[in-house]
Amino acid sequence: QDVIRIGSITTLEGPFATGGQDAYRTMEMAFEAVDYTVAGKTIEWIRESSDATPDVALARARKLIEQDNVDIIIGPLSGAEGIALRDYSRTLEGRTIVNGSSGAADTTLRDPSPNFFRFNTEGTQWMAGLGTHAYNDMGAEHVALVAADYAFPYAQVFGFMHEYCELGGAVTKLWSPLNTTDFSSIIAQIPSDADAVLLIQGGTDALAFLTQYAEVGGDLPIIGGSITADQTLLSARGPHQRLMEGMVAAGPIADLNDDPEWLEFVANYRERWPDGFDSPSIHAFNYYTNTIAVLQALEEVGGDLSDNQAAFQEALANVEFTNPMGANVRLDDNRQAISDIFLTRIVNDGGTMRTEAFGRTEDVSQTMGMDTEAFIALGSPSRDNPDCPPAR
Amino acid sequence: MSLQFILTVTLNGLTLAALYFIVASGFSLIFGLMRTVNMAHGALYMVGAYIGFAVFDPIYGSAWYSYAWLIAIVAGIAAVAILGVVMQVVFLGWMQGQELRQALVTIGLSIIIADQLLANFGGSPFQFFAPDMLFGPVQVPGVGRYPVFRLFQVGLAVAVGVGLWLLLNKTRLGIMVRAGVDDRQMLAACGVNVPLVAATVFALGAALAGLGGVIGATAQPMALGVDARFLLISLVVVIVGGMGSIGGTALGAILIGLAEQWGQVFFPTYSVILTFVIMAAVLAIRPQGLMGRKIA
Amino acid sequence: MTPPPPLPTDTDALVLKGVGRRFGALAAVSNVSMTIKQGERRAVLGPNGAGKTTLFNTICGDFPPTSGRILLFGQDISHLKPHQRARLGIGRTYQTSLLFTGLSVLENLYLAVRGARKGRFSMLKAGPDDADVAHARALADRVRVTQLLSAQVDAISHGQRRQVEIGMALAGNPKLLMLDEPAAGLSAAERPELVALIRSLPRELTLVLIEHDMDVALSNADIVTVMKDGEVVVENTPDLIADDPVVQSIYLGEGH
Amino acid sequence: MSGHLEIRGLQVRFGRATILQGIDLSVLGAPLSVVGRNGMGKTTMCSALMGMVSASGSAKLDGKEILGLGTGRVARSGIALVPQGRRMFPSLSVHEHLVLVAQKGNPAWTIDRVYETFPRLAERRRNGGDQLSGGEQQMLAISRALLMNPKLVIMDEPSEGLAPVIVDHLIEVLRNIATEGMGLLLIEQNLRVATSVSEQVAIMVTGKIAATLNSAELAADRDLQNRYLGVSHGH
Amino acid sequence: MTNRQWLMTGAVVALLLMLPLFLPNFWLANILGRAMVYGIVALSLTFLAHYGGFISLAQTMMAGVAGYAVAMMAPTAIPLGPFAMSYGYAIPLAVLAATLTGALVGLIAVNTREIYLLMITLALAVGFSLFAQSNTQWFRGYEGIRNIVGPEVFGMPFRTHLVFYYVALITAVLLYLLVLYVVRTPFGLALQAIRDSARRTSAIGFSVALHRIGAFALAGFIAGCGGVLITFYNIGITPSSIGLWPTVAVLIMAVIGGLGHPVGAFLGALIYAVMDTFASSIIGHDRFNTLIGLVFLTIVLVSPDGVWGIGKRLAGLGGGKEPVSDPVAKLTAGGK
Ligand SMILES: Nc1ncnc2c1ncn2[C@@H]1O[C@H](COP(=O)(O)OP(=O)(O)OP(=O)(O)O)[C@@H](O)[C@H]1O
Ligand SMILES: Nc1ncnc2c1ncn2[C@@H]1O[C@H](COP(=O)(O)OP(=O)(O)OP(=O)(O)O)[C@@H](O)[C@H]1O
Ligand SMILES: CC(C)C[C@H](N)C(=O)O
Ligand SMILES: [Mg+2]
Ligand SMILES: [Mg+2]
């Protein structure tokens, strides 16, 4: 067998389509960099697209495995899809699924599947360091949390409060349903004695909140989640920008980072994709990271996928490399990445809004450095878990 | 809970209702007058916003920026009105009376439109910026700082409502279209040029979707998926209020707007569902909606 | 043309006690009381808009009465649903034909037969019931639409629908038959046939008839009730009604 | 004089059945009545003339072909219809029915004249089209057609459901519109109405005109009625 | 159905039973099997639409109720639901839940018709999916309930291609025959009567409300069977399985296939499954929706009764108008 077939799934339909497109840009860069060959074998890349729903992701995965007969799938993009593919991977023999960008904690934390690998960090990890920064450096003793009411924000809030409450911070939680576009009554509920707003919202929801908050003349400092300050928000003009400048957040990626690896990655990206974003998105970064991990493991086993991919999966589990942010990546026992997380701040970079790294937490594990059992005993992140007294 | 808070949330509900009314009125008009369930209403809303934005964006960056928003409104309305006429003349007119088939055609169209918008404009969210005059807070007695634009929405909604009411109840056009719903052939036998009337109504209803698109995308960010949202809102508002009744649409919008805002306060988790609960309750008691005519 | 002698019976088939029906401010029927004996033929006359059809609708349950009580063979049916009243033995026609336009004439009649039987809500036994089909065919003969049995109702003429309409009302072997202008839309040739049909009805059946065709109305009634503006103005025998000055002025006009 | 209608070889088919098999009729300056048993094709003829069903042959209004025009244009060329089954607009009030068709200027028929002719409609002016009694609907259907002030009005059984006193009144009205110069093609089941309104009565039998008779003759002659219309009086 | 139609049905079923001998697994399970399980849900819609005149968009919701119910009760769920029990109890209870939901929808919509019904059921469906998305306690919110792998059949896991295929096939055929049978009962004919005139139907003694609710309950039962199988097929259920798009997709399937006959549901589902799987290879991933939209639009414009209607016309069966109802139409033709 001289061909290695790699299938991929991202979202090119529906609301997440821009992120999905960007993911394929950097994947293509990764394959082009090795000229579609690894260990002398040709890589055949078959792309599929879902609409960010688990059912469709699963249907696509089945097609890739059963009809196109791929050896490896890279994907998917969103959390619920990730869990669905993890379950599916368990039913497969001799095939491997490597995550694309999905970030639900449970995909690897609880009931992991032996042939599902994730080289990107996830939602809880991404908040490492932010709680501490908010309490110690910003002096915020009470934050108003404005977050979307579903699993990914739960994970992020969990990561934040894990540190923040320990230090003595108080949190007033204001949950909004996913896709809320009118935040006016939520804004009215922000307590007058709050020191900052912790905004765990993505894309449109974040844009809506910030614009409406600006509209009533709101002026608390904003602390963002990992996908709050994404390109859609940064590149959109408008009144929300007034609030965004100086907003701090944490995550695996920052637009401005002095690391030479990153500078080169961004330069390549801009050259290869003049129509792309100003700087690769978080999805592009995650897909790229996962892809290079696959390529590296393939290289190590000389493209040998025999014996139900035993050698390959073994290699994957032990791969260690540097991601484009210049951070070291390795896997834990559940095949989940341990890597560095950055504190970021939004700056006005010559008329363009960008995120800039100003702090770094190294080797963040999925259990935030805790013992796995103790961490699991904290319970799944949810609306009410954790809670720091005295909220409200 | 302070009085100020109660007033604020209530005002929020009313101003949101104004937006819902503007968007739903076009749907209600087309449904009420032609019995066409325009499942592409959300798509038309989106077209209005996207076309408006395509015009807005370059102008906003130019010296004419203060007119950008008004021009966007005009562009959005015009583009969608034309699209509406095309829909009626090419696809729907000749199957008038086949309500289900029409609904299906509009579903097909909305799928295509939404996908083509994604192809041509990309999926990034955007938002219009109202002229400075309409942006920022003003003092409202009992409430405190309040965004002007939301108050402006209310004014606009009232204007649209009054205009529509006059059109429907005080003009011969209104009589014609209502008669056309009941019996198109008989209306033609009364000497009325039915296709022309139908195209006019569709243009008008679509234009309202276009207006709603620009206003809506000024109040809230615009992104893909919004079509389904506003289609649903239109459906619920119109079902609750009573189909084909302007007053009913207004009442429905107010109920839903208030429910959404107060729902966010009392049970944030289930606030989205509250609207559907209201709808089910209304239907169980009055299947024709609060102000609808009894369905024979 | 004298009607056959009334059945000597004392049973009250239908009793209305102060029945009224309002539409908003309009009292379409107000304070109507009457007693119709079993086997009686009753004609209800009156100018257009007098409330005759509305009275029928209150009795059948399409528009329940807003006041008063309706007794059918002693049972208070004022608040029953239309289908419940139908099961108690009321059959009716509609002034404006109301048929299953997507079904054939035979299917229409078959359904009407079936609806009057037990086991109407049944998912168990598939296929038509032979006896019921035979019954439906017999009905078609009676209302002279045999040649139209397989025609779909939306492809038959107005007058033909009026005939089917009568067949539907007869299907359930009703105890109380209410005909709303059965002769309307029938050609001059069909009217005598209608009269013959009415005369052939079993004597114990109670008939209430609205009709603007005086020949049909007066030749079939034992008693005539005349309504105006929702109220009963005169109640009398047919021969006396035609000469009643009030009836002439409000209803028949000078020429009669 | 206007309102001349000339029908030649009018044919209508539904699927395999030929419902009208070549009708020739003329309405020339005087009302014409058409009678016939149920299902003979009278309504089909009206629908064909109005462009509501497709037909072949020819029908000329004042010399201009109207067949194949489409209902709206037939109506605008000067024909109004009182349809069988009334066909009210439930969404419109009585008054709105009239406003819909009322003409500008100084036409013979105005809304006021309608209310004078049928005072009952004035009393019910706010009722919806489906909130009327059968007879009231019939009056409104007649008024709706007359208010269009057409050159020719086609009435399909206008007396159906009307109380005797109103039928008498209708006969008056129909006689009058003829003298006012409006053409009238009248379909009737009520022989008295047909024969008192027009001099001539055409008799339709299974999609053909079987005969055209003098009204007075037909009204007086039971045998004639029996022969053409199947009317038997032997009870 | 005529004898010829019975013969054809038998032949098609026999062919489907033998297909595993020829077809690769992917086609078996992921095209045909999938078409059958979604076709079952579409069948429930076709039944309501064709015989009752009810265009319900709540069918996916009823399927979803069964799906969620079985997921909450499934012994394999991750994390284990609050009512875990064996599949032997869970499956019938789930179908029962869907049946009751159907009856409930019928009750809510009992006084509405046609296009009103379409809108109301759409709103109900979306409301339910939003509820499932918001409720983390039982429905597990956005992520849904996973690892619903289904029972073992003759010792083989449910998701084995053959097992899944045969179970789907047999269920689909049984439900298809059920629909054909029921519409020939008095209940079925009365439904058609209600479609034409509810007022008259009740004037001849039928309870309109009861028949409507009955029709919806039956549709709920059918959709529920589909919902359970779909959940096994998808190894779980999430709010997106019952969201707006899947809701509309079922309508699309039913319409593409043809609302004129129950078999249309399966034809439509098959076409949809094929398009969904392979369209992206033809047109590219990103414009898949435009393709679906165009195909759908074309079929609706060309043939209101879908592919089935086109086929019927091509086959020349449709000389006249299709007799609307089976039972009495046969009599009229037969003339005894
Ligand atoms: N749904 C309704 N809403 C309001 N008014 C109504 C409604 N239905 C009937 N009416 C009015 O009630 C009165 C009685 O109507 P009804 O149909 O009973 O008359 P009728 O005696 O049967 O007359 P006809 O001989 O013309 O059929 C009429 O004046 C009519 O306008
Ligand atoms: N759509 C149709 N398809 C097939 N046949 C039809 C259709 N419509 C009417 N017919 C048939 O055409 C014939 C003529 O019908 P039409 O309505 O013209 O009769 P009519 O003379 O007006 O009768 P009536 O006095 O009962 O109103 C009838 O026998 C009828 O069955
Ligand atoms: C933003 C993405 C990286 C994560 C995605 N929103 C998820 O739900 O997992
Ligand atoms: Mg009446
Ligand atoms: Mg006729």
PDB file of N, CA and C in Angstrom, chain B residues 12 14 47 80 183 203 245 259 278 280:
ATOM      1  N   ASN B  12     -37.470  47.230  27.584  1.00  0.00           N
ATOM      2  CA  ASN B  12     -36.702  46.359  26.690  1.00  0.00           C
ATOM      3  C   ASN B  12     -37.623  45.441  25.897  1.00  0.00           C
ATOM      4  N   LEU B  14     -40.742  45.921  25.165  1.00  0.00           N
ATOM      5  CA  LEU B  14     -41.546  46.660  24.194  1.00  0.00           C
ATOM      6  C   LEU B  14     -40.725  47.057  22.977  1.00  0.00           C
ATOM      7  N   VAL B  47     -31.545  38.828   2.980  1.00  0.00           N
ATOM      8  CA  VAL B  47     -31.121  39.495   1.748  1.00  0.00           C
ATOM      9  C   VAL B  47     -31.117  41.004   1.960  1.00  0.00           C
ATOM     10  N   VAL B  80     -35.120  43.763  -1.971  1.00  0.00           N
ATOM     11  CA  VAL B  80     -35.999  42.684  -1.529  1.00  0.00           C
ATOM     12  C   VAL B  80     -37.367  42.805  -2.176  1.00  0.00           C
ATOM     13  N   ASP B 183     -61.469  34.144  -2.983  1.00  0.00           N
ATOM     14  CA  ASP B 183     -61.879  33.556  -4.256  1.00  0.00           C
ATOM     15  C   ASP B 183     -61.276  34.374  -5.392  1.00  0.00           C
ATOM     16  N   ALA B 203     -44.628  42.544  -3.252  1.00  0.00           N
ATOM     17  CA  ALA B 203     -43.559  43.534  -3.204  1.00  0.00           C
ATOM     18  C   ALA B 203     -43.570  44.244  -1.855  1.00  0.00           C
ATOM     19  N   SER B 245     -54.090  39.854  10.849  1.00  0.00           N
ATOM     20  CA  SER B 245     -54.591  41.025  11.545  1.00  0.00           C
ATOM     21  C   SER B 245     -53.420  41.877  12.014  1.00  0.00           C
ATOM     22  N   ALA B 259     -42.224  38.540  26.869  1.00  0.00           N
ATOM     23  CA  ALA B 259     -41.936  37.208  27.398  1.00  0.00           C
ATOM     24  C   ALA B 259     -40.446  36.922  27.294  1.00  0.00           C
ATOM     25  N   ILE B 278     -46.169  30.029  25.397  1.00  0.00           N
ATOM     26  CA  ILE B 278     -47.250  30.996  25.220  1.00  0.00           C
ATOM     27  C   ILE B 278     -48.066  30.642  23.993  1.00  0.00           C
ATOM     28  N   ALA B 280     -48.443  27.743  22.503  1.00  0.00           N
ATOM     29  CA  ALA B 280     -49.275  26.557  22.682  1.00  0.00           C
ATOM     30  C   ALA B 280     -50.493  26.892  23.531  1.00  0.00           C
TER      31      ALA B 280
END
